[in-house]
Coordinates of C-alpha atoms in Angstrom, one line a residue:
M1 CA 176.3 173.0 120.1
T2 CA 174.5 174.5 123.1
A3 CA 175.8 174.2 126.7
S4 CA 173.1 171.7 127.5
T5 CA 174.0 169.3 124.7
P6 CA 176.5 166.7 125.9
H7 CA 179.5 166.0 123.8
R8 CA 179.7 162.4 122.8
R9 CA 182.7 160.7 121.1
P10 CA 181.6 159.0 117.9
E11 CA 181.9 155.2 118.1
Q12 CA 184.4 153.4 116.0
P13 CA 182.7 152.5 112.7
M14 CA 182.3 148.8 112.1
T15 CA 184.3 147.4 109.2
A16 CA 182.8 144.4 107.4
L17 CA 185.0 141.3 107.1
S18 CA 185.8 139.9 103.7
P19 CA 184.9 136.2 103.2
T20 CA 188.7 135.4 103.3
A21 CA 189.2 137.3 106.6
A22 CA 186.2 135.7 108.2
K23 CA 187.4 132.2 107.2
G24 CA 190.8 133.0 108.6
I25 CA 189.3 134.0 111.9
S26 CA 187.3 130.8 112.0
V27 CA 190.5 128.8 111.3
S28 CA 192.4 130.6 114.0
V29 CA 189.7 129.8 116.6
A30 CA 189.6 126.2 115.5
I31 CA 193.4 125.9 115.9
A32 CA 193.2 127.3 119.4
V33 CA 190.3 125.1 120.5
L34 CA 192.0 121.9 119.3
G35 CA 195.5 123.0 120.3
A36 CA 194.3 123.5 123.9
L37 CA 193.8 119.7 124.0
L38 CA 197.5 119.1 123.4
S39 CA 199.2 119.9 126.6
Y40 CA 202.2 117.6 126.0
K41 CA 205.4 119.2 127.1
I42 CA 208.1 119.7 124.5
D43 CA 210.8 121.4 126.5
G44 CA 210.4 122.7 130.0
R45 CA 207.1 124.6 130.2
F46 CA 206.8 124.8 126.4
A47 CA 204.0 122.5 125.2
V48 CA 202.4 121.6 122.0
S49 CA 199.4 123.8 123.0
N50 CA 201.8 126.8 123.1
G51 CA 202.8 126.1 119.5
A52 CA 199.1 126.0 118.6
Q53 CA 198.6 129.3 120.5
I54 CA 201.3 131.0 118.4
L55 CA 200.0 129.6 115.2
A56 CA 196.4 130.7 116.0
L57 CA 197.6 134.2 116.7
I58 CA 199.6 134.4 113.4
V59 CA 196.5 133.2 111.5
L60 CA 194.3 135.7 113.3
F61 CA 196.5 138.7 112.5
A62 CA 197.2 137.5 109.0
S63 CA 193.4 137.5 108.4
V64 CA 192.8 141.0 110.0
P65 CA 196.2 142.8 110.3
K66 CA 195.1 146.0 112.0
L67 CA 193.1 144.7 115.0
L68 CA 194.9 146.5 117.8
R69 CA 194.4 150.2 118.4
S70 CA 196.9 152.6 119.9
R71 CA 195.3 152.4 123.3
D72 CA 195.6 148.6 123.3
I73 CA 199.3 148.8 122.5
I74 CA 199.9 151.3 125.3
F75 CA 198.1 149.1 127.8
L76 CA 200.1 146.1 126.7
F77 CA 203.3 148.1 127.0
L78 CA 202.4 149.4 130.5
G79 CA 201.6 145.8 131.7
L80 CA 205.0 144.5 130.4
A81 CA 206.8 147.5 131.9
G82 CA 205.2 146.8 135.3
V83 CA 206.2 143.1 135.1
L84 CA 209.8 144.0 134.3
L85 CA 210.0 146.5 137.1
A86 CA 208.5 143.9 139.5
A87 CA 211.2 141.5 138.3
V88 CA 213.9 144.0 139.4
L89 CA 212.3 144.4 142.8
V90 CA 211.7 140.7 143.5
S91 CA 215.3 140.0 142.4
N92 CA 216.6 142.5 144.9
S93 CA 214.2 141.5 147.7
Y94 CA 214.1 137.7 147.3
N95 CA 216.9 136.9 145.0
Y96 CA 214.3 135.5 142.5
R97 CA 214.6 135.8 138.8
I98 CA 211.7 136.3 136.5
A99 CA 210.3 133.2 134.6
P100 CA 210.3 134.6 131.0
E101 CA 208.1 131.7 129.7
F102 CA 205.2 132.8 131.8
T103 CA 205.5 136.4 130.8
A104 CA 205.7 135.4 127.1
Y105 CA 202.6 133.2 127.5
Y106 CA 200.5 135.9 129.2
A107 CA 201.6 138.5 126.6
L108 CA 200.3 136.2 123.9
V109 CA 197.0 135.7 125.8
A110 CA 196.5 139.4 126.3
I111 CA 197.2 140.2 122.6
W112 CA 194.8 137.4 121.5
L113 CA 191.9 138.4 123.8
V114 CA 192.2 142.1 122.9
A115 CA 192.3 141.1 119.3
V116 CA 189.2 138.9 119.7
Y117 CA 187.4 141.8 121.4
R118 CA 188.3 144.2 118.6
A119 CA 187.3 141.7 115.9
T120 CA 183.9 141.3 117.5
K121 CA 183.2 144.9 118.4
E122 CA 184.6 146.6 115.3
H123 CA 184.4 144.0 112.6
G124 CA 181.3 142.0 113.5
A125 CA 183.4 138.8 113.8
T126 CA 181.0 136.9 116.1
D127 CA 179.7 134.6 113.3
A128 CA 183.3 133.8 112.2
L129 CA 184.3 133.1 115.8
T130 CA 181.3 130.9 116.3
R131 CA 182.0 129.0 113.1
G132 CA 185.5 128.2 114.4
F133 CA 184.0 126.7 117.6
R134 CA 181.5 124.8 115.4
W135 CA 184.2 123.3 113.3
A136 CA 186.4 122.3 116.2
I137 CA 184.0 120.9 118.8
P138 CA 183.1 117.6 117.0
I139 CA 186.8 116.9 116.4
A140 CA 187.5 117.6 120.1
L141 CA 184.7 115.2 121.1
V142 CA 186.3 112.4 119.0
Y143 CA 189.7 113.1 120.4
L144 CA 188.6 113.1 124.0
V145 CA 186.6 109.8 123.5
I146 CA 189.8 108.2 122.1
Q147 CA 191.9 109.5 125.0
L148 CA 189.2 108.3 127.4
G149 CA 189.4 104.8 125.8
I150 CA 193.2 104.8 126.2
D151 CA 192.8 105.8 129.9
L152 CA 190.2 103.1 130.6
G153 CA 192.2 100.5 128.7
S154 CA 195.3 101.2 130.8
G155 CA 193.3 100.7 134.0
T156 CA 194.5 104.0 135.5
D157 CA 192.5 105.8 138.2
R158 CA 194.0 109.1 137.1
R159 CA 192.1 109.7 133.9
R160 CA 193.4 112.9 132.3
L161 CA 192.0 112.7 128.8
G162 CA 195.4 113.5 127.3
F163 CA 196.1 116.4 129.6
D164 CA 198.9 116.8 132.1
D165 CA 196.4 117.3 134.9
K166 CA 193.1 115.7 135.6
S167 CA 191.5 119.0 136.7
H168 CA 192.7 120.7 133.5
A169 CA 190.9 118.0 131.6
S170 CA 187.7 118.3 133.6
V171 CA 187.5 122.1 133.3
Y172 CA 188.0 122.1 129.5
A173 CA 185.5 119.3 129.1
C174 CA 183.0 121.4 131.1
F175 CA 183.7 124.4 128.8
L176 CA 183.2 122.3 125.7
A177 CA 179.9 121.1 127.2
F178 CA 178.7 124.7 127.5
A179 CA 180.2 125.7 124.2
S180 CA 178.4 122.8 122.4
L181 CA 175.1 124.1 123.8
R182 CA 175.9 127.7 122.7
F183 CA 177.7 127.3 119.4
L184 CA 176.5 124.1 117.7
R185 CA 173.2 123.9 115.8
G186 CA 170.4 121.4 115.8
R187 CA 169.0 119.1 118.5
L188 CA 172.2 116.9 118.6
R189 CA 173.9 119.7 120.5
L190 CA 172.2 118.5 123.6
V191 CA 173.6 115.0 123.3
I192 CA 177.1 116.2 122.4
S193 CA 177.1 118.6 125.3
L194 CA 176.0 115.9 127.7
A195 CA 178.8 113.6 126.4
F196 CA 181.4 116.3 127.3
F197 CA 180.0 116.8 130.7
V198 CA 179.9 113.1 131.5
M199 CA 183.6 112.9 130.5
A200 CA 184.4 115.7 132.9
F201 CA 183.1 113.5 135.7
L202 CA 185.1 110.5 134.5
T203 CA 188.2 112.2 135.8
I204 CA 188.7 112.2 139.5
S205 CA 188.6 116.0 139.7
R206 CA 186.0 117.6 142.0
L207 CA 185.6 120.7 139.8
P208 CA 182.8 119.4 137.6
F209 CA 180.6 119.5 140.7
V210 CA 181.1 123.3 140.8
F211 CA 179.8 123.5 137.2
A212 CA 176.9 121.0 137.7
P213 CA 174.2 123.4 139.1
V214 CA 174.8 126.1 136.4
Y215 CA 175.1 123.4 133.7
V216 CA 171.6 122.1 134.5
L217 CA 170.3 125.7 134.1
A218 CA 172.1 126.1 130.8
F219 CA 170.9 122.7 129.5
L220 CA 167.3 123.6 130.3
V221 CA 167.7 126.9 128.4
E222 CA 168.8 125.0 125.3
Y223 CA 166.2 122.3 125.8
R224 CA 163.5 124.9 125.7
K225 CA 164.9 126.1 122.4
V226 CA 165.0 122.6 121.0
R227 CA 161.5 122.1 122.2
A228 CA 160.3 125.4 120.6
E229 CA 161.9 124.5 117.3
A230 CA 160.1 121.2 117.1
R231 CA 158.4 120.8 113.7
T232 CA 157.2 117.1 113.9
P233 CA 156.1 114.7 116.7
L234 CA 159.4 113.0 116.3
D235 CA 161.2 116.2 117.1
V236 CA 159.1 116.6 120.3
Y237 CA 159.7 113.1 121.4
F238 CA 163.4 113.5 120.8
A239 CA 163.4 116.6 123.0
H240 CA 161.5 114.8 125.8
L241 CA 163.8 111.7 125.5
T242 CA 166.9 113.9 125.7
L243 CA 165.7 115.6 128.8
A244 CA 164.7 112.3 130.4
G245 CA 168.1 110.9 129.5
T246 CA 169.8 113.9 131.1
I247 CA 167.9 113.3 134.4
L248 CA 168.3 109.5 134.4
T249 CA 171.9 109.3 133.2
P250 CA 173.6 110.3 136.5
L251 CA 171.4 107.9 138.4
V252 CA 172.2 105.0 136.1
L253 CA 175.9 105.8 136.1
A254 CA 175.9 106.1 139.9
A255 CA 174.2 102.7 140.3
R256 CA 176.0 100.7 137.5
A257 CA 179.4 102.4 137.0
A258 CA 180.2 104.0 140.3
G259 CA 183.7 102.6 140.1
F260 CA 184.5 104.7 137.1
F261 CA 183.4 107.9 138.8
R262 CA 186.1 108.5 141.4
S263 CA 185.2 112.2 141.4
F264 CA 182.1 111.3 143.5
E265 CA 184.2 109.7 146.1
R266 CA 186.5 112.7 146.4
V267 CA 183.6 115.1 146.9
F268 CA 181.6 113.1 149.4
D269 CA 184.4 111.3 151.1
S270 CA 185.6 113.1 154.3
G271 CA 188.8 111.1 154.6
D272 CA 192.2 112.3 155.6
F273 CA 193.4 112.7 152.0
T274 CA 190.5 114.9 151.0
N275 CA 190.7 117.0 154.1
A276 CA 194.5 117.5 153.7
S277 CA 194.0 118.5 150.0
T278 CA 191.4 121.2 151.0
T279 CA 193.6 122.5 153.8
A280 CA 196.6 122.7 151.5
H281 CA 194.7 124.7 149.0
L282 CA 193.5 127.2 151.6
L283 CA 196.9 127.6 153.1
L284 CA 198.4 128.5 149.7
I285 CA 195.7 131.2 149.3
Q286 CA 196.5 132.5 152.8
Y287 CA 200.2 132.7 152.0
A288 CA 199.4 134.5 148.8
V289 CA 197.5 137.2 150.7
E290 CA 200.4 137.5 153.2
L291 CA 202.9 137.8 150.3
K292 CA 200.8 140.4 148.5
L293 CA 200.8 142.6 151.6
E294 CA 204.4 142.0 152.6
N295 CA 205.7 145.2 151.0
L296 CA 204.5 148.1 148.7
G297 CA 206.3 146.7 145.7
N298 CA 204.4 143.4 145.9
F299 CA 201.1 145.2 146.3
L300 CA 201.5 147.6 143.4
L301 CA 203.6 145.6 140.9
G302 CA 203.0 142.0 141.9
I303 CA 205.8 139.4 142.1
T304 CA 205.9 138.6 138.3
P305 CA 203.9 135.9 136.4
G306 CA 204.7 132.4 137.7
G307 CA 206.6 133.8 140.6
F308 CA 204.3 132.5 143.4
A309 CA 206.2 129.4 144.6
G310 CA 209.7 130.7 144.0
V311 CA 209.1 134.1 145.8
L312 CA 207.1 132.5 148.6
Y313 CA 209.8 129.9 149.4
R314 CA 212.4 132.7 149.6
S315 CA 210.2 135.0 151.7
R316 CA 210.0 135.3 155.5
I317 CA 206.5 133.7 155.5
D318 CA 206.3 130.6 157.6
V319 CA 205.2 127.7 155.4
S320 CA 205.9 124.9 157.8
Q321 CA 202.2 124.0 158.2
F322 CA 201.9 123.5 154.4
A323 CA 205.1 121.4 154.4
S324 CA 203.6 119.0 157.0
T325 CA 200.2 119.0 155.3
D326 CA 201.3 118.4 151.7
P327 CA 205.0 117.2 151.5
P328 CA 204.9 116.6 147.7
G329 CA 203.5 120.1 147.3
Y330 CA 206.2 121.5 149.5
E331 CA 208.8 119.9 147.3
K332 CA 207.3 121.5 144.2
M333 CA 207.4 124.8 146.1
M334 CA 211.1 124.4 146.7
E335 CA 211.5 123.8 143.0
G336 CA 209.5 126.9 142.2
T337 CA 206.7 125.0 140.4
A338 CA 203.9 124.7 142.9
P339 CA 200.8 126.6 141.7
M340 CA 198.6 128.7 144.1
H341 CA 195.5 126.7 143.2
S342 CA 193.6 129.9 142.5
S343 CA 193.5 131.6 139.1
L344 CA 192.1 134.8 140.6
G345 CA 194.6 134.7 143.5
S346 CA 197.5 134.2 141.0
I347 CA 196.3 137.2 138.9
L348 CA 195.9 139.5 141.9
L349 CA 199.3 138.5 143.4
E350 CA 201.6 138.1 140.4
F351 CA 200.5 141.0 138.1
P352 CA 200.7 144.8 138.5
I353 CA 197.7 146.1 140.2
W354 CA 196.3 147.8 137.1
V355 CA 196.3 144.5 135.3
S356 CA 194.6 142.7 138.2
V357 CA 191.9 145.4 138.4
L358 CA 191.3 145.2 134.6
Y359 CA 190.7 141.4 134.9
L360 CA 188.1 142.1 137.5
V361 CA 186.6 144.7 135.3
L362 CA 186.6 142.2 132.4
V363 CA 184.6 139.7 134.5
G364 CA 182.1 142.4 135.6
W365 CA 181.8 143.7 132.0
A366 CA 181.2 140.1 130.7
V367 CA 178.5 139.4 133.3
V368 CA 176.6 142.6 132.4
R369 CA 176.9 142.1 128.7
L370 CA 175.9 138.5 128.7
Y371 CA 172.9 139.4 130.8
R372 CA 171.9 142.2 128.5
N373 CA 172.3 140.1 125.5
R374 CA 170.3 137.2 127.1
E375 CA 173.3 134.9 126.5
W376 CA 172.2 132.6 129.3
V377 CA 174.4 129.6 128.5
M378 CA 177.7 131.6 128.5
L379 CA 176.5 133.6 131.5
W380 CA 176.0 130.4 133.5
F381 CA 179.3 129.1 132.3
L382 CA 181.1 132.3 133.4
I383 CA 179.7 132.0 136.8
G384 CA 180.7 128.4 137.2
F385 CA 184.1 129.1 135.6
F386 CA 184.8 132.0 138.0
A387 CA 183.8 129.8 141.0
A388 CA 185.9 126.8 139.9
T389 CA 189.0 128.9 139.2
L390 CA 188.8 130.5 142.6
F391 CA 190.3 127.3 144.0
Y392 CA 192.2 126.0 141.1
S393 CA 194.9 127.4 138.8
S394 CA 193.8 127.3 135.1
Q395 CA 195.2 130.5 133.8
T396 CA 198.5 129.0 132.7
E397 CA 196.8 126.7 130.2
L398 CA 195.6 127.6 126.7
Y399 CA 192.0 126.4 127.5
F400 CA 191.7 129.3 129.9
C401 CA 192.3 131.6 126.9
V402 CA 189.9 129.6 124.7
A403 CA 187.1 129.8 127.3
W404 CA 187.5 133.6 127.5
T405 CA 187.4 133.7 123.7
G406 CA 184.0 132.1 123.7
I407 CA 182.8 134.5 126.4
I408 CA 184.1 137.7 124.7
A409 CA 182.8 136.5 121.3
V410 CA 179.2 136.7 122.5
A411 CA 179.5 139.4 125.2
A412 CA 181.1 142.0 122.9
H413 CA 178.3 141.6 120.3
S414 CA 176.1 144.6 120.2
R415 CA 172.8 142.7 120.4
P416 CA 171.5 139.2 121.2
I417 CA 172.8 136.8 118.5
R418 CA 170.1 134.1 118.9
D419 CA 167.1 136.1 120.0
D420 CA 164.4 133.6 119.1
P421 CA 160.9 134.9 120.0
R422 CA 159.6 131.3 119.9
V423 CA 161.4 130.6 123.2
N424 CA 159.0 132.9 125.1
N425 CA 156.2 130.3 124.8
P426 CA 157.6 127.1 123.4
P427 CA 154.9 124.6 124.6
A428 CA 152.0 126.5 122.9
R429 CA 154.0 126.9 119.7
A430 CA 155.1 123.3 119.5
T431 CA 151.6 122.0 120.4
A432 CA 150.0 124.1 117.7
R433 CA 152.3 122.6 115.1
T434 CA 152.5 119.0 116.2
G435 CA 149.5 118.4 118.5
V436 CA 151.9 116.7 120.9
R437 CA 152.6 117.7 124.5

């Protein structure tokens, strides 16, 4: 080797999955996707979804036992060591004790996401992961429709689709709308996706409006593919009808069923309740910044997962304005259960700095990889997901992990998975085959 020849580390060789291992990965993903719908609490913070999370992880490692590499284990150990050291510091400084259930949950999330990355990158598991989403999405649609029927039948204005929180329901429904576009096959994926997105608006959460602009872009990407794949005049007319329905549905619903869509009122209403809610969210983020900078230990090691409300209440930070703005939220802060209402803010505050930086690196890596792979649907979703979780806490729920599973599954792939040259000029192709425009 000459001095001018750079030394390059050989890449990890890809190991093909056996049919049994691939099926096991698909089953584990399906368990996670469906388990994320079941947020019913069993005891304290432990919910049915956490049981599904554990089961999915067991099935994943039973299918491919040696997924983690030594560097992964070292990183996980360093993250846990940082959290434990932070627990000692916040105990001495604020008389706050670590919440072990949050640490256990995040440890499982980290192990799962690293394993999904390794399975995709080193075992070519994208098809197996995709198949798991494909199995679970239709079942999830039926389940949410049933839950929506129960909510509407009860006459409640707080439609949660079986979740503890309306915003959790809306964000996961939005993800399933994007996942339907990306992972399902055939032209019906447009209809299924639209059904999920409409259900997101049937909650009173404002978060679907954050996803709406990028969802339109993602929908148009898949519409072009459906239009390009048209083989008969019927296929072309179906594509046109679906697009027209997508445009007209919001107008019809706004005119005929406005009472069901309370989310519209919350977005466009400038009443006292809406203003107070926005102010409370911004105050919590402001307090998080102050708490992060309060001392060197908080800055470097964080205040332990789930420690925001408990540590903030015991700190010297003046929270009287929040108490007067949101009295119920202040009561939750006293109990140590109030969330920060920002996933990014929670990760930056509560975790050691190297974990927080790695999360930002993960986001940047995913954006670059999705762009290079021309995975437009998941790229648009990631942009909307990142924006939505800037002002809402989603990281404590399994659906946050499931969403990142879908992102990593397509981002870590070495090349575009659905690179269809017909998409480059769909009208000419479809016209040549069918004679219909």
